[in-house]
PDB file of C-alpha atoms in Angstrom:
ATOM      1  CA  ASP A 234       0.217  -0.145  -0.088  1.00 55.00           C
ATOM      2  CA  ALA A 235       1.197   3.672  -0.812  1.00 65.00           C
ATOM      3  CA  GLY A 236       2.512   5.221   2.233  1.00 93.00           C
ATOM      4  CA  ILE A 237      -0.546   7.789   3.367  1.00 96.00           C
ATOM      5  CA  THR A 238      -1.610   8.498   6.399  1.00 96.00           C
ATOM      6  CA  GLN A 239      -4.673  10.741   7.067  1.00 97.00           C
ATOM      7  CA  SER A 240      -5.375  12.160  10.739  1.00 97.00           C
ATOM      8  CA  PRO A 241      -7.649  12.257  12.715  1.00 97.00           C
ATOM      9  CA  ARG A 242      -9.473   8.885  11.584  1.00 95.00           C
ATOM     10  CA  HIS A 243     -12.650  10.515  13.309  1.00 96.00           C
ATOM     11  CA  LYS A 244     -13.596  13.678  14.367  1.00 97.00           C
ATOM     12  CA  VAL A 245     -16.781  15.634  15.763  1.00 97.00           C
ATOM     13  CA  THR A 246     -16.843  18.801  15.938  1.00 96.00           C
ATOM     14  CA  GLU A 247     -19.486  21.585  16.413  1.00 97.00           C
ATOM     15  CA  THR A 248     -20.650  24.205  13.900  1.00 97.00           C
ATOM     16  CA  GLY A 249     -18.672  27.340  13.740  1.00 97.00           C
ATOM     17  CA  THR A 250     -15.229  25.880  14.902  1.00 97.00           C
ATOM     18  CA  PRO A 251     -12.051  25.515  12.735  1.00 96.00           C
ATOM     19  CA  VAL A 252     -10.995  22.072  11.971  1.00 97.00           C
ATOM     20  CA  THR A 253      -7.804  21.151  10.126  1.00 98.00           C
ATOM     21  CA  LEU A 254      -6.993  17.414   8.506  1.00 98.00           C
ATOM     22  CA  ARG A 255      -3.849  16.252   7.651  1.00 98.00           C
ATOM     23  CA  CYS A 256      -2.462  13.924   5.201  1.00 98.00           C
ATOM     24  CA  HIS A 257       1.017  12.894   5.323  1.00 98.00           C
ATOM     25  CA  GLN A 258       2.840  10.662   2.310  1.00 97.00           C
ATOM     26  CA  THR A 259       6.120   8.797   2.576  1.00 97.00           C
ATOM     27  CA  GLU A 260       6.302   8.187  -1.339  1.00 95.00           C
ATOM     28  CA  ASN A 261       7.524  11.915  -2.424  1.00 94.00           C
ATOM     29  CA  HIS A 262       4.814  12.021  -4.717  1.00 93.00           C
ATOM     30  CA  ARG A 263       4.336  15.424  -6.666  1.00 91.00           C
ATOM     31  CA  TYR A 264       0.454  15.677  -6.562  1.00 91.00           C
ATOM     32  CA  MET A 265      -2.069  15.456  -3.657  1.00 93.00           C
ATOM     33  CA  TYR A 266      -5.706  15.543  -3.191  1.00 93.00           C
ATOM     34  CA  TRP A 267      -8.309  16.121  -1.173  1.00 96.00           C
ATOM     35  CA  TYR A 268     -11.602  14.554  -2.102  1.00 96.00           C
ATOM     36  CA  ARG A 269     -14.956  14.483  -0.035  1.00 97.00           C
ATOM     37  CA  GLN A 270     -17.298  11.314  -0.314  1.00 95.00           C
ATOM     38  CA  ASP A 271     -20.857  11.410   0.238  1.00 93.00           C
ATOM     39  CA  PRO A 272     -23.543   9.369  -0.666  1.00 87.00           C
ATOM     40  CA  GLY A 273     -24.880   9.565  -4.131  1.00 84.00           C
ATOM     41  CA  HIS A 274     -22.201  12.059  -5.238  1.00 87.00           C
ATOM     42  CA  GLY A 275     -18.893   9.687  -5.460  1.00 88.00           C
ATOM     43  CA  LEU A 276     -16.032  11.373  -4.991  1.00 92.00           C
ATOM     44  CA  ARG A 277     -15.797  15.394  -5.462  1.00 93.00           C
ATOM     45  CA  LEU A 278     -12.370  17.141  -5.654  1.00 92.00           C
ATOM     46  CA  ILE A 279     -12.165  19.716  -2.858  1.00 95.00           C
ATOM     47  CA  HIS A 280      -8.476  21.018  -3.658  1.00 95.00           C
ATOM     48  CA  TYR A 281      -5.418  19.344  -5.042  1.00 92.00           C
ATOM     49  CA  SER A 282      -1.721  20.513  -4.999  1.00 93.00           C
ATOM     50  CA  TYR A 283       0.890  20.023  -7.744  1.00 89.00           C
ATOM     51  CA  GLY A 284       3.849  20.994  -5.671  1.00 90.00           C
ATOM     52  CA  VAL A 285       5.002  22.696  -2.493  1.00 93.00           C
ATOM     53  CA  LYS A 286       3.121  25.411  -2.247  1.00 92.00           C
ATOM     54  CA  ASP A 287       1.557  25.112  -5.303  1.00 92.00           C
ATOM     55  CA  THR A 288      -2.632  24.787  -4.855  1.00 93.00           C
ATOM     56  CA  ASP A 289      -5.913  24.928  -6.762  1.00 90.00           C
ATOM     57  CA  LYS A 290      -9.376  24.835  -6.600  1.00 92.00           C
ATOM     58  CA  GLY A 291     -11.325  21.752  -7.213  1.00 90.00           C
ATOM     59  CA  GLU A 292     -15.160  21.581  -7.884  1.00 88.00           C
ATOM     60  CA  VAL A 293     -16.365  22.129  -4.360  1.00 94.00           C
ATOM     61  CA  SER A 294     -13.682  24.129  -2.698  1.00 95.00           C
ATOM     62  CA  ASP A 295     -16.103  26.819  -0.772  1.00 96.00           C
ATOM     63  CA  GLY A 296     -15.782  26.630   2.941  1.00 96.00           C
ATOM     64  CA  TYR A 297     -11.922  25.037   2.572  1.00 97.00           C
ATOM     65  CA  SER A 298      -8.639  25.769   2.310  1.00 97.00           C
ATOM     66  CA  VAL A 299      -5.371  24.096   2.122  1.00 97.00           C
ATOM     67  CA  SER A 300      -1.721  24.099   2.870  1.00 97.00           C
ATOM     68  CA  ARG A 301       1.561  22.445   1.208  1.00 97.00           C
ATOM     69  CA  SER A 302       4.723  23.323   2.890  1.00 96.00           C
ATOM     70  CA  LYS A 303       6.502  20.165   2.469  1.00 96.00           C
ATOM     71  CA  THR A 304       6.143  17.706  -0.135  1.00 96.00           C
ATOM     72  CA  GLU A 305       4.732  15.042   2.430  1.00 97.00           C
ATOM     73  CA  ASP A 306       2.373  17.054   3.901  1.00 98.00           C
ATOM     74  CA  PHE A 307      -0.981  18.401   2.746  1.00 98.00           C
ATOM     75  CA  LEU A 308      -3.421  20.002   5.201  1.00 98.00           C
ATOM     76  CA  LEU A 309      -6.864  20.726   4.583  1.00 98.00           C
ATOM     77  CA  THR A 310      -8.681  23.237   6.849  1.00 98.00           C
ATOM     78  CA  LEU A 311     -12.496  23.980   7.272  1.00 97.00           C
ATOM     79  CA  GLU A 312     -12.495  27.717   8.320  1.00 94.00           C
ATOM     80  CA  SER A 313     -15.728  27.621  10.089  1.00 96.00           C
ATOM     81  CA  ALA A 314     -17.387  24.289   9.946  1.00 97.00           C
ATOM     82  CA  THR A 315     -21.073  23.603   8.992  1.00 97.00           C
ATOM     83  CA  SER A 316     -23.184  20.611   9.353  1.00 97.00           C
ATOM     84  CA  SER A 317     -22.998  20.203   5.258  1.00 96.00           C
ATOM     85  CA  GLN A 318     -19.485  19.575   5.588  1.00 97.00           C
ATOM     86  CA  THR A 319     -20.106  16.443   7.460  1.00 97.00           C
ATOM     87  CA  SER A 320     -18.699  14.045   5.063  1.00 97.00           C
ATOM     88  CA  VAL A 321     -15.805  11.495   4.738  1.00 96.00           C
ATOM     89  CA  TYR A 322     -12.627  13.193   3.069  1.00 98.00           C
ATOM     90  CA  PHE A 323      -9.972  11.312   1.393  1.00 96.00           C
ATOM     91  CA  CYS A 324      -6.403  12.303   1.034  1.00 96.00           C
ATOM     92  CA  ALA A 325      -4.786  10.615  -2.439  1.00 94.00           C
ATOM     93  CA  ILE A 326      -1.406  11.244  -4.119  1.00 93.00           C
ATOM     94  CA  SER A 327      -0.017  10.580  -7.512  1.00 89.00           C
ATOM     95  CA  GLU A 328       3.182  10.350  -8.963  1.00 86.00           C
ATOM     96  CA  ALA A 329       2.650  12.278 -12.328  1.00 79.00           C
ATOM     97  CA  ALA A 330      -0.344  13.503 -14.506  1.00 69.00           C
ATOM     98  CA  ASN A 331      -2.608  10.925 -15.287  1.00 69.00           C
ATOM     99  CA  SER A 332      -0.921   8.475 -12.925  1.00 76.00           C
ATOM    100  CA  PRO A 333      -3.515   6.546 -10.902  1.00 82.00           C
ATOM    101  CA  LEU A 334      -4.374   8.084  -7.600  1.00 88.00           C
ATOM    102  CA  HIS A 335      -3.592   6.307  -4.438  1.00 91.00           C
ATOM    103  CA  PHE A 336      -5.933   6.843  -1.323  1.00 93.00           C
ATOM    104  CA  GLY A 337      -5.531   7.051   2.108  1.00 94.00           C
ATOM    105  CA  ASN A 338      -8.209   5.268   4.439  1.00 93.00           C
ATOM    106  CA  GLY A 339     -10.291   8.616   4.958  1.00 95.00           C
ATOM    107  CA  THR A 340     -11.371  10.511   7.871  1.00 97.00           C
ATOM    108  CA  ARG A 341     -14.823  10.822   8.959  1.00 96.00           C
ATOM    109  CA  LEU A 342     -15.926  14.158  10.111  1.00 98.00           C
ATOM    110  CA  THR A 343     -19.221  14.974  11.844  1.00 97.00           C
ATOM    111  CA  VAL A 344     -20.200  18.611  12.582  1.00 97.00           C
ATOM    112  CA  THR A 345     -23.121  18.840  15.052  1.00 96.00           C
TER     113      THR A 345
ATOM    114  CA  ALA B 257     -16.268  19.068 -19.292  1.00 71.00           C
ATOM    115  CA  GLN B 258     -15.672  15.387 -18.352  1.00 78.00           C
ATOM    116  CA  SER B 259     -18.614  13.625 -16.746  1.00 86.00           C
ATOM    117  CA  VAL B 260     -19.159   9.772 -15.368  1.00 92.00           C
ATOM    118  CA  THR B 261     -22.559   7.815 -14.996  1.00 95.00           C
ATOM    119  CA  GLN B 262     -22.634   4.774 -13.530  1.00 96.00           C
ATOM    120  CA  LEU B 263     -26.109   2.912 -14.178  1.00 93.00           C
ATOM    121  CA  GLY B 264     -27.334   1.301 -11.065  1.00 92.00           C
ATOM    122  CA  SER B 265     -26.623   2.300  -7.747  1.00 93.00           C
ATOM    123  CA  HIS B 266     -26.649  -1.292  -6.570  1.00 96.00           C
ATOM    124  CA  VAL B 267     -26.269  -4.452  -8.106  1.00 97.00           C
ATOM    125  CA  SER B 268     -26.814  -7.789  -7.010  1.00 97.00           C
ATOM    126  CA  VAL B 269     -25.256 -11.339  -8.005  1.00 97.00           C
ATOM    127  CA  SER B 270     -25.172 -14.557  -6.875  1.00 97.00           C
ATOM    128  CA  GLU B 271     -21.816 -16.099  -6.011  1.00 97.00           C
ATOM    129  CA  GLY B 272     -20.566 -17.610  -9.203  1.00 97.00           C
ATOM    130  CA  ALA B 273     -22.663 -15.676 -11.795  1.00 98.00           C
ATOM    131  CA  LEU B 274     -21.505 -13.107 -14.102  1.00 98.00           C
ATOM    132  CA  VAL B 275     -20.879  -9.534 -12.877  1.00 98.00           C
ATOM    133  CA  LEU B 276     -21.513  -6.332 -14.953  1.00 98.00           C
ATOM    134  CA  LEU B 277     -21.336  -2.900 -13.742  1.00 98.00           C
ATOM    135  CA  ARG B 278     -21.955  -0.218 -16.160  1.00 98.00           C
ATOM    136  CA  CYS B 279     -19.952   3.100 -16.717  1.00 97.00           C
ATOM    137  CA  ASN B 280     -20.488   5.805 -19.345  1.00 96.00           C
ATOM    138  CA  TYR B 281     -18.165   8.929 -19.619  1.00 93.00           C
ATOM    139  CA  SER B 282     -18.390  12.326 -21.804  1.00 89.00           C
ATOM    140  CA  SER B 283     -15.003  13.548 -22.790  1.00 80.00           C
ATOM    141  CA  SER B 284     -14.071  15.925 -25.444  1.00 73.00           C
ATOM    142  CA  VAL B 285     -10.368  14.421 -25.706  1.00 74.00           C
ATOM    143  CA  PRO B 286      -9.380  10.925 -25.635  1.00 74.00           C
ATOM    144  CA  PRO B 287      -9.824   9.947 -21.911  1.00 81.00           C
ATOM    145  CA  TYR B 288      -7.985   7.975 -19.447  1.00 86.00           C
ATOM    146  CA  LEU B 289     -10.490   5.774 -17.367  1.00 90.00           C
ATOM    147  CA  PHE B 290     -10.254   3.799 -14.242  1.00 92.00           C
ATOM    148  CA  TRP B 291     -12.070   1.738 -12.192  1.00 96.00           C
ATOM    149  CA  TYR B 292     -11.677   1.617  -8.259  1.00 96.00           C
ATOM    150  CA  VAL B 293     -13.067  -0.616  -5.608  1.00 96.00           C
ATOM    151  CA  GLN B 294     -13.847   0.559  -1.955  1.00 95.00           C
ATOM    152  CA  TYR B 295     -14.061  -1.965   0.916  1.00 93.00           C
ATOM    153  CA  PRO B 296     -16.172  -0.880   4.002  1.00 87.00           C
ATOM    154  CA  ASN B 297     -14.102   1.505   5.910  1.00 82.00           C
ATOM    155  CA  GLN B 298     -11.041   2.038   3.607  1.00 86.00           C
ATOM    156  CA  GLY B 299      -9.947   3.918   0.946  1.00 88.00           C
ATOM    157  CA  LEU B 300     -10.312   3.423  -2.973  1.00 92.00           C
ATOM    158  CA  GLN B 301      -7.751   1.081  -4.434  1.00 93.00           C
ATOM    159  CA  LEU B 302      -7.286   1.044  -8.196  1.00 93.00           C
ATOM    160  CA  LEU B 303      -8.717  -2.122 -10.281  1.00 96.00           C
ATOM    161  CA  LEU B 304      -7.458  -1.286 -13.380  1.00 94.00           C
ATOM    162  CA  LYS B 305      -6.892   1.536 -15.931  1.00 91.00           C
ATOM    163  CA  TYR B 306      -7.211   2.341 -19.617  1.00 90.00           C
ATOM    164  CA  THR B 307      -4.928   4.949 -21.101  1.00 84.00           C
ATOM    165  CA  THR B 308      -3.657   4.111 -24.666  1.00 81.00           C
ATOM    166  CA  GLY B 309      -3.517   0.995 -26.763  1.00 84.00           C
ATOM    167  CA  ALA B 310      -5.640  -2.422 -26.095  1.00 87.00           C
ATOM    168  CA  THR B 311      -8.951  -1.802 -25.628  1.00 89.00           C
ATOM    169  CA  LEU B 312      -9.602  -4.761 -23.153  1.00 95.00           C
ATOM    170  CA  VAL B 313      -8.262  -4.115 -20.113  1.00 95.00           C
ATOM    171  CA  LYS B 314      -7.433  -6.774 -17.054  1.00 96.00           C
ATOM    172  CA  GLY B 315      -7.033  -5.706 -13.443  1.00 95.00           C
ATOM    173  CA  ILE B 316      -6.614  -7.504 -10.430  1.00 94.00           C
ATOM    174  CA  ASN B 317      -8.864 -10.026  -8.692  1.00 93.00           C
ATOM    175  CA  GLY B 318     -10.319 -11.315 -12.125  1.00 96.00           C
ATOM    176  CA  PHE B 319     -11.775  -8.034 -13.157  1.00 97.00           C
ATOM    177  CA  GLU B 320     -11.560  -6.711 -16.753  1.00 97.00           C
ATOM    178  CA  ALA B 321     -13.156  -3.539 -18.838  1.00 97.00           C
ATOM    179  CA  GLU B 322     -13.195  -2.709 -22.265  1.00 95.00           C
ATOM    180  CA  PHE B 323     -13.094   0.724 -23.556  1.00 93.00           C
ATOM    181  CA  LYS B 324     -15.415   1.330 -26.571  1.00 93.00           C
ATOM    182  CA  LYS B 325     -15.204   4.588 -27.735  1.00 90.00           C
ATOM    183  CA  SER B 326     -18.198   4.245 -30.195  1.00 91.00           C
ATOM    184  CA  GLU B 327     -20.589   3.787 -26.856  1.00 92.00           C
ATOM    185  CA  THR B 328     -18.239   5.932 -24.786  1.00 93.00           C
ATOM    186  CA  SER B 329     -18.616   2.993 -22.103  1.00 95.00           C
ATOM    187  CA  PHE B 330     -16.185   1.174 -20.005  1.00 96.00           C
ATOM    188  CA  HIS B 331     -18.074  -1.466 -18.350  1.00 98.00           C
ATOM    189  CA  LEU B 332     -16.628  -3.659 -15.852  1.00 98.00           C
ATOM    190  CA  THR B 333     -17.097  -7.342 -15.646  1.00 98.00           C
ATOM    191  CA  LYS B 334     -15.986 -10.392 -13.959  1.00 98.00           C
ATOM    192  CA  PRO B 335     -16.886 -13.911 -15.195  1.00 97.00           C
ATOM    193  CA  SER B 336     -17.790 -15.651 -11.782  1.00 97.00           C
ATOM    194  CA  ALA B 337     -18.574 -13.387  -8.704  1.00 97.00           C
ATOM    195  CA  HIS B 338     -17.151 -14.493  -5.179  1.00 96.00           C
ATOM    196  CA  MET B 339     -18.538 -13.340  -1.909  1.00 96.00           C
ATOM    197  CA  SER B 340     -15.381 -11.169  -1.551  1.00 95.00           C
ATOM    198  CA  ASP B 341     -16.264  -9.127  -4.278  1.00 96.00           C
ATOM    199  CA  ALA B 342     -19.082  -7.228  -2.519  1.00 96.00           C
ATOM    200  CA  ALA B 343     -17.931  -3.667  -2.018  1.00 97.00           C
ATOM    201  CA  GLU B 344     -18.617  -0.245  -3.838  1.00 96.00           C
ATOM    202  CA  TYR B 345     -17.074   0.411  -6.897  1.00 97.00           C
ATOM    203  CA  PHE B 346     -16.410   3.562  -8.834  1.00 96.00           C
ATOM    204  CA  CYS B 347     -15.633   4.426 -12.324  1.00 95.00           C
ATOM    205  CA  ALA B 348     -13.428   7.458 -13.323  1.00 92.00           C
ATOM    206  CA  VAL B 349     -12.140   9.917 -15.823  1.00 89.00           C
ATOM    207  CA  SER B 350      -9.303  11.886 -16.131  1.00 83.00           C
ATOM    208  CA  GLU B 351      -9.819  15.395 -17.257  1.00 71.00           C
ATOM    209  CA  SER B 352      -6.994  17.508 -17.991  1.00 62.00           C
ATOM    210  CA  PHE B 353      -6.918  21.333 -17.187  1.00 56.00           C
ATOM    211  CA  SER B 354      -4.571  24.158 -17.806  1.00 52.00           C
ATOM    212  CA  GLY B 355      -0.931  23.753 -16.962  1.00 48.00           C
ATOM    213  CA  GLY B 356      -1.202  20.217 -18.237  1.00 49.00           C
ATOM    214  CA  TYR B 357      -2.387  18.604 -15.110  1.00 55.00           C
ATOM    215  CA  ASN B 358      -4.856  15.972 -14.636  1.00 65.00           C
ATOM    216  CA  LYS B 359      -7.541  15.096 -11.957  1.00 77.00           C
ATOM    217  CA  LEU B 360     -10.008  12.755 -11.753  1.00 84.00           C
ATOM    218  CA  ILE B 361     -13.558  13.167 -12.288  1.00 87.00           C
ATOM    219  CA  PHE B 362     -15.612  10.007 -10.486  1.00 91.00           C
ATOM    220  CA  GLY B 363     -19.142   8.581 -10.800  1.00 93.00           C
ATOM    221  CA  ALA B 364     -21.349   8.259  -8.123  1.00 93.00           C
ATOM    222  CA  GLY B 365     -20.860   4.484  -7.465  1.00 95.00           C
ATOM    223  CA  THR B 366     -22.182   1.183  -7.497  1.00 96.00           C
ATOM    224  CA  ARG B 367     -22.604  -1.208  -4.621  1.00 96.00           C
ATOM    225  CA  LEU B 368     -22.445  -4.815  -5.362  1.00 97.00           C
ATOM    226  CA  ALA B 369     -23.819  -7.060  -3.289  1.00 97.00           C
ATOM    227  CA  VAL B 370     -22.993 -11.013  -3.618  1.00 97.00           C
ATOM    228  CA  HIS B 371     -25.243 -13.718  -1.963  1.00 96.00           C
ATOM    229  CA  PRO B 372     -24.949 -17.383  -1.841  1.00 94.00           C
TER     230      PRO B 372
END
């Protein structure tokens, strides 16, 4: 398995609080992604990174920000959590453009 | 923009029966296509991929898929289902974006149940 660690694995938080999810990889891959998974929607891209300090928005980026200060870490921040952000969040990495993505085991976030 | 449609959110088969999971895509350029499998409480695992060349692609666990350009389809099949195949399956197409980079667009998923 690709060396991808997501933390925490589970989190419950209250509406309006900031939350940061972490993705750590040991593969030295250039590309990193954050997806959210919701029933009936499959996986939707939130943000992605194509290098240190190089990030861009995906299709559902509102309410989320990311940072990548090191190759191995990609952080996803919910600036002020809302109930609509209750979801399972997956980090993925890939070695090159058009390479398959390798996924972490996900973080289940509940916003009450 | 690319999109993916998976026909049937739930499919149920008997053990030993043929598995057929349907995927249709839309793309204005030659696509890269993928099938992923997700077991409960786990991330997604790559089953197989089509990039160029042979249109029949073989993957892990006995699965295969055929790229049919004329039908814009990439259906996943397995001749004989096993209980361990019960999982959720996602079809995805690779979308190119500015800068030459790519990202995956996923279908909504098909949950496969296998009964004795």
